[in-house]
Coordinates of N, CA and C in Angstrom, one line a residue:
X1 N -317.8 39.6 9.0 CA -317.6 38.2 9.1 C -317.7 37.8 10.6
X2 N -318.5 36.8 10.9 CA -318.6 36.4 12.3 C -317.7 35.2 12.5
X3 N -316.8 35.2 13.4 CA -315.9 34.1 13.7 C -316.7 33.1 14.6
X4 N -316.7 31.8 14.2 CA -317.4 30.9 15.1 C -316.5 30.6 16.3
X5 N -317.1 29.9 17.3 CA -316.4 29.5 18.5 C -315.2 28.6 18.2
X6 N -315.4 27.7 17.3 CA -314.3 26.7 17.0 C -314.5 26.2 15.6
X7 N -313.3 25.9 15.0 CA -313.3 25.1 13.7 C -312.4 23.9 14.1
X8 N -312.9 22.7 13.9 CA -312.1 21.6 14.2 C -312.5 20.4 13.3
X9 N -311.8 19.3 13.4 CA -312.1 18.2 12.6 C -313.4 17.6 13.1
X10 N -314.1 17.0 12.2 CA -315.4 16.3 12.5 C -315.2 15.2 13.5
X11 N -316.1 15.1 14.5 CA -316.1 14.0 15.5 C -317.4 13.3 15.4
X12 N -317.4 12.1 15.9 CA -318.6 11.3 15.9 C -319.8 12.0 16.5
X13 N -319.6 12.7 17.6 CA -320.7 13.4 18.3 C -321.3 14.5 17.5
X14 N -320.6 14.9 16.4 CA -321.2 16.0 15.5 C -322.2 15.4 14.5
X15 N -322.2 14.1 14.3 CA -323.0 13.5 13.2 C -324.5 13.8 13.3
X16 N -325.2 13.7 14.5 CA -326.6 14.0 14.5 C -326.9 15.4 14.0
X17 N -326.2 16.5 14.4 CA -326.5 17.8 14.0 C -326.1 18.0 12.5
X18 N -325.0 17.4 12.1 CA -324.6 17.4 10.7 C -325.7 16.8 9.8
X19 N -326.2 15.7 10.3 CA -327.2 15.0 9.5 C -328.5 15.8 9.4
X20 N -328.8 16.5 10.5 CA -330.0 17.3 10.5 C -329.9 18.4 9.4
X21 N -328.7 19.0 9.3 CA -328.5 20.1 8.3 C -328.6 19.5 6.9
X22 N -327.9 18.4 6.7 CA -327.9 17.8 5.4 C -329.3 17.3 5.0
X23 N -330.0 16.7 5.9 CA -331.4 16.3 5.6 C -332.3 17.5 5.3
X24 N -332.1 18.6 5.9 CA -332.8 19.8 5.6 C -332.7 20.1 4.1
X25 N -331.4 20.1 3.6 CA -331.2 20.3 2.2 C -331.7 19.2 1.3
X26 N -331.7 18.0 1.7 CA -332.3 16.9 0.9 C -333.8 17.2 0.7
X27 N -334.5 17.7 1.7 CA -335.9 17.9 1.7 C -336.3 19.2 1.1
X28 N -335.4 20.2 1.0 CA -335.9 21.5 0.6 C -335.1 22.1 -0.6
X29 N -334.1 21.5 -1.1 CA -333.2 22.2 -2.0 C -332.6 21.2 -3.0
X30 N -332.3 21.7 -4.2 CA -331.6 20.9 -5.2 C -330.1 20.9 -5.0
X31 N -329.5 21.5 -4.0 CA -328.1 21.6 -3.9 C -327.5 20.2 -3.7
X32 N -328.2 19.2 -3.2 CA -327.8 17.8 -3.2 C -328.8 17.0 -4.0
X33 N -328.4 16.1 -4.7 CA -329.3 15.2 -5.5 C -329.8 14.0 -4.7
X34 N -329.4 13.9 -3.4 CA -330.0 12.9 -2.6 C -331.5 13.2 -2.5
X35 N -332.3 12.2 -2.4 CA -333.8 12.4 -2.4 C -334.4 12.0 -1.0
X36 N -333.8 10.9 -0.5 CA -334.3 10.4 0.8 C -333.4 10.9 1.9
X37 N -334.0 11.3 3.1 CA -333.1 11.7 4.2 C -332.2 10.6 4.6
X38 N -331.0 10.9 5.1 CA -330.0 10.0 5.5 C -330.2 9.6 7.0
X39 N -329.9 8.4 7.3 CA -330.0 7.9 8.6 C -328.6 8.1 9.3
X40 N -328.6 8.0 10.6 CA -327.3 8.2 11.3 C -326.4 7.1 10.9
X41 N -326.8 5.9 10.7 CA -326.0 4.8 10.3 C -325.3 5.1 9.0
X42 N -326.1 5.7 8.0 CA -325.5 6.1 6.7 C -324.5 7.2 6.9
X43 N -324.8 8.1 7.8 CA -323.9 9.2 8.0 C -322.6 8.7 8.7
X44 N -322.7 7.8 9.6 CA -321.5 7.2 10.2 C -320.6 6.5 9.2
X45 N -321.2 5.8 8.3 CA -320.4 5.2 7.2 C -319.7 6.2 6.4
X46 N -320.4 7.3 6.0 CA -319.8 8.4 5.2 C -318.7 9.0 6.0
X47 N -318.8 9.2 7.3 CA -317.8 9.9 8.1 C -316.5 9.1 8.2
X48 N -316.5 7.8 8.0 CA -315.3 7.0 8.1 C -314.3 7.3 7.1
X49 N -314.6 7.9 6.0 CA -313.6 8.3 5.0 C -312.7 9.4 5.4
X50 N -313.0 10.1 6.4 CA -312.2 11.3 6.8 C -311.2 10.9 7.9
X51 N -310.0 11.6 7.8 CA -308.9 11.5 8.7 C -308.5 12.9 9.2
X52 N -307.6 13.0 10.1 CA -307.2 14.3 10.6 C -305.9 14.8 9.8
X53 N -305.4 13.9 8.9 CA -304.4 14.3 8.0 C -304.7 13.6 6.7
X54 N -304.0 13.9 5.6 CA -304.2 13.2 4.4 C -305.2 14.0 3.5
X55 N -305.6 13.4 2.4 CA -306.4 14.1 1.4 C -307.8 14.2 1.7
X56 N -308.3 13.4 2.6 CA -309.8 13.4 2.9 C -310.0 13.8 4.3
X57 N -310.4 15.1 4.5 CA -310.6 15.7 5.8 C -312.0 16.4 5.8
X58 N -312.5 16.5 7.0 CA -313.7 17.2 7.2 C -313.6 18.1 8.4
X59 N -314.0 19.4 8.2 CA -313.9 20.4 9.3 C -315.4 20.9 9.6
X60 N -315.6 21.1 10.9 CA -316.9 21.7 11.3 C -316.7 23.0 12.0
X61 N -317.7 23.8 11.9 CA -317.8 25.1 12.5 C -318.8 25.0 13.7
X62 N -318.4 25.4 14.9 CA -319.2 25.4 16.1 C -319.3 26.7 16.7
X63 N -320.5 27.0 17.3 CA -320.7 28.2 18.1 C -321.5 27.8 19.3
X64 N -320.9 27.9 20.5 CA -321.5 27.5 21.7 C -322.0 26.1 21.6
X65 N -321.2 25.2 21.1 CA -321.4 23.8 21.0 C -322.4 23.4 19.9
X66 N -323.0 24.4 19.2 CA -324.0 24.1 18.1 C -323.2 24.1 16.8
X67 N -323.4 23.0 16.0 CA -322.8 22.8 14.7 C -323.4 23.8 13.7
X68 N -322.6 24.6 13.1 CA -323.2 25.6 12.1 C -323.0 25.1 10.7
X69 N -322.0 24.3 10.4 CA -321.8 23.8 9.1 C -320.5 23.0 9.0
X70 N -320.1 22.6 7.8 CA -318.9 21.8 7.6 C -318.4 22.0 6.2
X71 N -317.2 21.6 6.0 CA -316.5 21.6 4.7 C -315.6 20.3 4.7
X72 N -315.7 19.6 3.6 CA -314.9 18.4 3.5 C -314.3 18.2 2.1
X73 N -313.3 17.3 2.1 CA -312.6 16.9 0.9 C -312.7 15.4 0.9
X74 N -313.3 14.8 -0.2 CA -313.4 13.4 -0.3 C -312.9 12.9 -1.6
X75 N -313.0 11.6 -1.9 CA -312.5 11.0 -3.1 C -313.3 11.6 -4.3
X76 N -312.6 12.0 -5.4 CA -313.3 12.4 -6.6 C -313.9 11.3 -7.3
X77 N -313.2 10.3 -7.6 CA -313.6 9.0 -8.2 C -312.9 7.9 -7.6
X78 N -313.4 6.6 -7.7 CA -312.8 5.5 -7.1 C -311.6 4.9 -7.8
X79 N -311.3 5.3 -9.0 CA -310.2 4.7 -9.7 C -308.9 5.3 -9.2
X80 N -307.8 4.5 -9.2 CA -306.5 4.9 -8.6 C -305.9 6.1 -9.2
X81 N -306.1 6.3 -10.5 CA -305.4 7.5 -11.2 C -306.0 8.8 -10.7
X82 N -307.2 8.8 -10.1 CA -307.8 10.0 -9.6 C -307.4 10.3 -8.1
X83 N -306.5 9.5 -7.6 CA -306.1 9.7 -6.2 C -305.8 11.1 -5.7
X84 N -305.1 11.8 -6.6 CA -304.6 13.2 -6.2 C -305.6 14.3 -6.5
X85 N -306.8 13.9 -6.9 CA -307.9 14.8 -7.0 C -308.9 14.6 -5.9
X86 N -309.5 15.6 -5.3 CA -310.5 15.5 -4.3 C -311.7 16.3 -4.7
X87 N -312.9 15.8 -4.3 CA -314.1 16.6 -4.5 C -314.4 17.3 -3.2
X88 N -314.7 18.6 -3.2 CA -315.0 19.3 -2.0 C -316.4 19.6 -1.9
X89 N -316.9 19.7 -0.7 CA -318.3 20.1 -0.5 C -318.4 20.9 0.8
X90 N -319.4 21.8 0.9 CA -319.6 22.7 2.0 C -321.1 22.8 2.2
X91 N -321.5 22.8 3.5 CA -322.9 23.0 3.9 C -322.9 23.8 5.1
X92 N -323.8 24.8 5.1 CA -324.0 25.6 6.3 C -325.5 25.4 6.7
X93 N -325.7 25.4 8.0 CA -327.1 25.4 8.5 C -327.9 26.5 7.9
X94 N -329.2 26.4 7.8 CA -330.0 27.4 7.2 C -329.9 28.8 7.9
X95 N -329.6 28.9 9.1 CA -329.5 30.1 9.8 C -328.0 30.6 9.9
X96 N -327.1 29.9 9.3 CA -325.7 30.2 9.4 C -325.1 31.0 8.2
X97 N -325.9 31.1 7.1 CA -325.4 31.7 5.9 C -325.2 33.2 6.1
X98 N -324.3 33.8 5.2 CA -324.1 35.2 5.2 C -323.2 35.8 6.3
X99 N -322.5 34.9 7.0 CA -321.7 35.3 8.1 C -320.2 35.1 7.8
X100 N -319.9 34.6 6.6 CA -318.5 34.4 6.3 C -318.0 33.0 6.8
X101 N -318.9 32.1 7.2 CA -318.4 30.8 7.7 C -317.9 29.9 6.6
X102 N -318.5 30.1 5.4 CA -318.0 29.3 4.3 C -316.6 29.6 4.0
X103 N -316.2 30.8 4.0 CA -314.8 31.2 3.8 C -313.9 30.7 4.9
X104 N -314.3 30.8 6.1 CA -313.5 30.3 7.3 C -313.3 28.8 7.2
X105 N -314.3 28.1 6.8 CA -314.2 26.6 6.7 C -313.3 26.3 5.6
X106 N -313.5 26.9 4.4 CA -312.6 26.6 3.3 C -311.2 27.0 3.5
X107 N -310.9 28.1 4.2 CA -309.5 28.5 4.5 C -308.9 27.4 5.3
X108 N -309.6 26.8 6.3 CA -309.0 25.8 7.2 C -308.8 24.5 6.4
X109 N -309.8 24.1 5.5 CA -309.7 22.9 4.7 C -308.5 23.0 3.8
X110 N -308.4 24.1 3.0 CA -307.3 24.2 2.0 C -306.0 24.3 2.7
X111 N -305.9 24.9 3.9 CA -304.6 25.0 4.6 C -304.2 23.6 5.0
X112 N -305.2 22.8 5.4 CA -304.9 21.4 5.9 C -304.5 20.5 4.7
X113 N -304.9 20.8 3.5 CA -304.6 20.0 2.3 C -303.2 20.3 1.8
X114 N -302.6 21.5 2.2 CA -301.3 21.8 1.7 C -300.3 20.7 2.1
X115 N -299.5 20.3 1.2 CA -298.5 19.3 1.5 C -299.1 17.8 1.6
X116 N -300.3 17.7 1.2 CA -301.0 16.3 1.2 C -301.1 15.7 -0.2
X117 N -300.2 16.1 -1.1 CA -300.2 15.5 -2.5 C -301.6 15.5 -3.1
X118 N -302.3 16.7 -3.0 CA -303.5 16.9 -3.7 C -303.2 17.9 -4.9
X119 N -303.6 17.4 -6.1 CA -303.3 18.2 -7.3 C -304.5 19.1 -7.7
X120 N -305.7 18.6 -7.6 CA -306.9 19.3 -7.9 C -308.0 19.1 -6.9
X121 N -308.7 20.2 -6.7 CA -309.9 20.1 -5.9 C -311.1 20.4 -6.9
X122 N -312.1 19.6 -6.9 CA -313.2 19.8 -7.8 C -314.5 20.0 -7.0
X123 N -315.4 20.8 -7.5 CA -316.7 21.0 -6.9 C -317.8 21.0 -8.0
X124 N -318.8 20.2 -7.7 CA -320.0 20.1 -8.6 C -321.1 20.9 -7.9
X125 N -321.6 22.0 -8.6 CA -322.5 22.9 -7.9 C -323.8 22.9 -8.8
X126 N -324.9 22.5 -8.2 CA -326.2 22.7 -8.8 C -326.5 24.1 -9.0
X127 N -326.8 24.5 -10.3 CA -327.1 25.9 -10.6 C -328.6 26.1 -10.9
X128 N -329.1 27.3 -10.5 CA -328.4 28.4 -10.0 C -328.1 28.3 -8.5
X129 N -326.9 28.8 -8.1 CA -326.5 28.9 -6.7 C -325.5 30.0 -6.6
X130 N -325.9 31.3 -6.7 CA -324.9 32.4 -6.7 C -324.0 32.4 -5.5
X131 N -324.5 32.1 -4.3 CA -323.6 32.2 -3.1 C -322.5 31.1 -3.2
X132 N -322.8 29.9 -3.6 CA -321.8 28.9 -3.7 C -320.8 29.2 -4.8
X133 N -321.3 29.7 -6.0 CA -320.4 30.0 -7.1 C -319.4 31.1 -6.6
X134 N -320.0 32.1 -6.0 CA -319.1 33.3 -5.5 C -318.0 32.8 -4.5
X135 N -318.4 31.9 -3.6 CA -317.5 31.4 -2.6 C -316.3 30.6 -3.3
X136 N -316.7 29.7 -4.2 CA -315.7 29.0 -4.9 C -314.8 29.8 -5.8
X137 N -315.3 30.8 -6.4 CA -314.5 31.7 -7.3 C -313.6 32.5 -6.4
X138 N -314.0 32.9 -5.2 CA -313.1 33.6 -4.2 C -311.9 32.8 -3.9
X139 N -312.1 31.5 -3.9 CA -311.0 30.6 -3.5 C -310.2 30.1 -4.7
X140 N -310.4 30.7 -5.9 CA -309.6 30.4 -7.0 C -310.1 29.3 -7.9
X141 N -311.4 28.8 -7.7 CA -311.9 27.8 -8.5 C -312.3 28.5 -9.9
X142 N -312.1 27.7 -10.9 CA -312.5 28.2 -12.3 C -313.6 27.2 -12.8
X143 N -314.5 27.7 -13.7 CA -315.5 26.9 -14.3 C -314.8 26.0 -15.3
X144 N -315.1 24.7 -15.3 CA -314.6 23.8 -16.3 C -315.7 23.1 -17.2
X145 N -316.9 23.2 -16.8 CA -318.0 22.7 -17.7 C -319.3 22.5 -16.9
X146 N -320.3 22.4 -17.7 CA -321.7 22.3 -17.2 C -322.3 21.0 -17.7
X147 N -322.8 20.2 -16.8 CA -323.6 19.0 -17.2 C -325.0 19.5 -17.2
X148 N -325.7 19.5 -18.4 CA -327.0 20.1 -18.4 C -328.1 19.0 -18.1
X149 N -329.0 19.5 -17.2 CA -330.1 18.7 -16.8 C -329.8 17.2 -16.4
X150 N -328.8 17.1 -15.6 CA -328.3 15.8 -15.2 C -329.0 15.2 -13.9
X151 N -329.7 16.1 -13.2 CA -330.4 15.6 -12.0 C -331.9 16.1 -12.1
X152 N -332.8 15.2 -11.6 CA -334.2 15.6 -11.6 C -334.6 15.5 -10.1
X153 N -335.1 16.7 -9.6 CA -335.5 16.8 -8.3 C -336.6 17.8 -8.2
X154 N -337.6 17.6 -7.4 CA -338.8 18.6 -7.3 C -339.4 18.9 -8.6
X155 N -339.6 17.8 -9.4 CA -340.2 17.9 -10.8 C -339.5 18.9 -11.7
X156 N -338.2 19.0 -11.6 CA -337.4 19.9 -12.4 C -336.0 19.3 -12.7
X157 N -335.5 19.5 -13.9 CA -334.2 19.1 -14.2 C -333.2 20.2 -13.9
X158 N -332.1 19.8 -13.3 CA -331.1 20.7 -12.8 C -329.7 20.5 -13.5
X159 N -329.1 21.6 -13.8 CA -327.7 21.6 -14.3 C -326.7 21.6 -13.2
X160 N -325.5 21.0 -13.4 CA -324.4 21.0 -12.5 C -323.2 21.6 -13.1
X161 N -322.7 22.7 -12.6 CA -321.5 23.4 -13.0 C -320.3 22.8 -12.3
X162 N -319.3 22.3 -13.0 CA -318.1 21.8 -12.4 C -317.1 22.8 -12.4
X163 N -316.4 22.9 -11.2 CA -315.3 23.9 -11.0 C -314.1 23.2 -10.5
X164 N -312.9 23.7 -10.8 CA -311.7 23.1 -10.3 C -310.8 24.2 -9.7
X165 N -309.9 23.7 -8.8 CA -308.9 24.6 -8.2 C -307.6 23.8 -8.2
X166 N -306.6 24.4 -8.7 CA -305.3 23.8 -8.7 C -304.7 24.0 -7.3
X167 N -304.2 22.9 -6.7 CA -303.5 23.0 -5.4 C -302.0 22.7 -5.5

């Protein structure tokens, strides 16, 4: 496992690099069902949901000032009864995989969520994605169901496996 130089909360200055990583996956992978690259304005609007305390947080991994990836917890659904559930996501830059950064980011995120009145963390994972499934299972996520062929991208229909973790 390679320890990055820093794990900290997302800052506005991180958004261009974060957006570059996310847009890479939009253009090359089914892991996100977004089709069109995101603009910085869209990314800034997205980032406003995160705080340094509370249920919705975002952490970034840096090495020599380069953003390697991030993990975040955001609203699961907009209705009030879902408030104590969060949807988590994690993205690593294309050159950052296989170094244990996903585990380091999730350790920090889940530690930050302790005591924040979060009952469940949920993750929707486009399958196949063995690395993401293994990461989530290592953190105690269990499979709760698969939505079959719910997304169409790159002329292919994709399944999404939903996993949950009790917090």
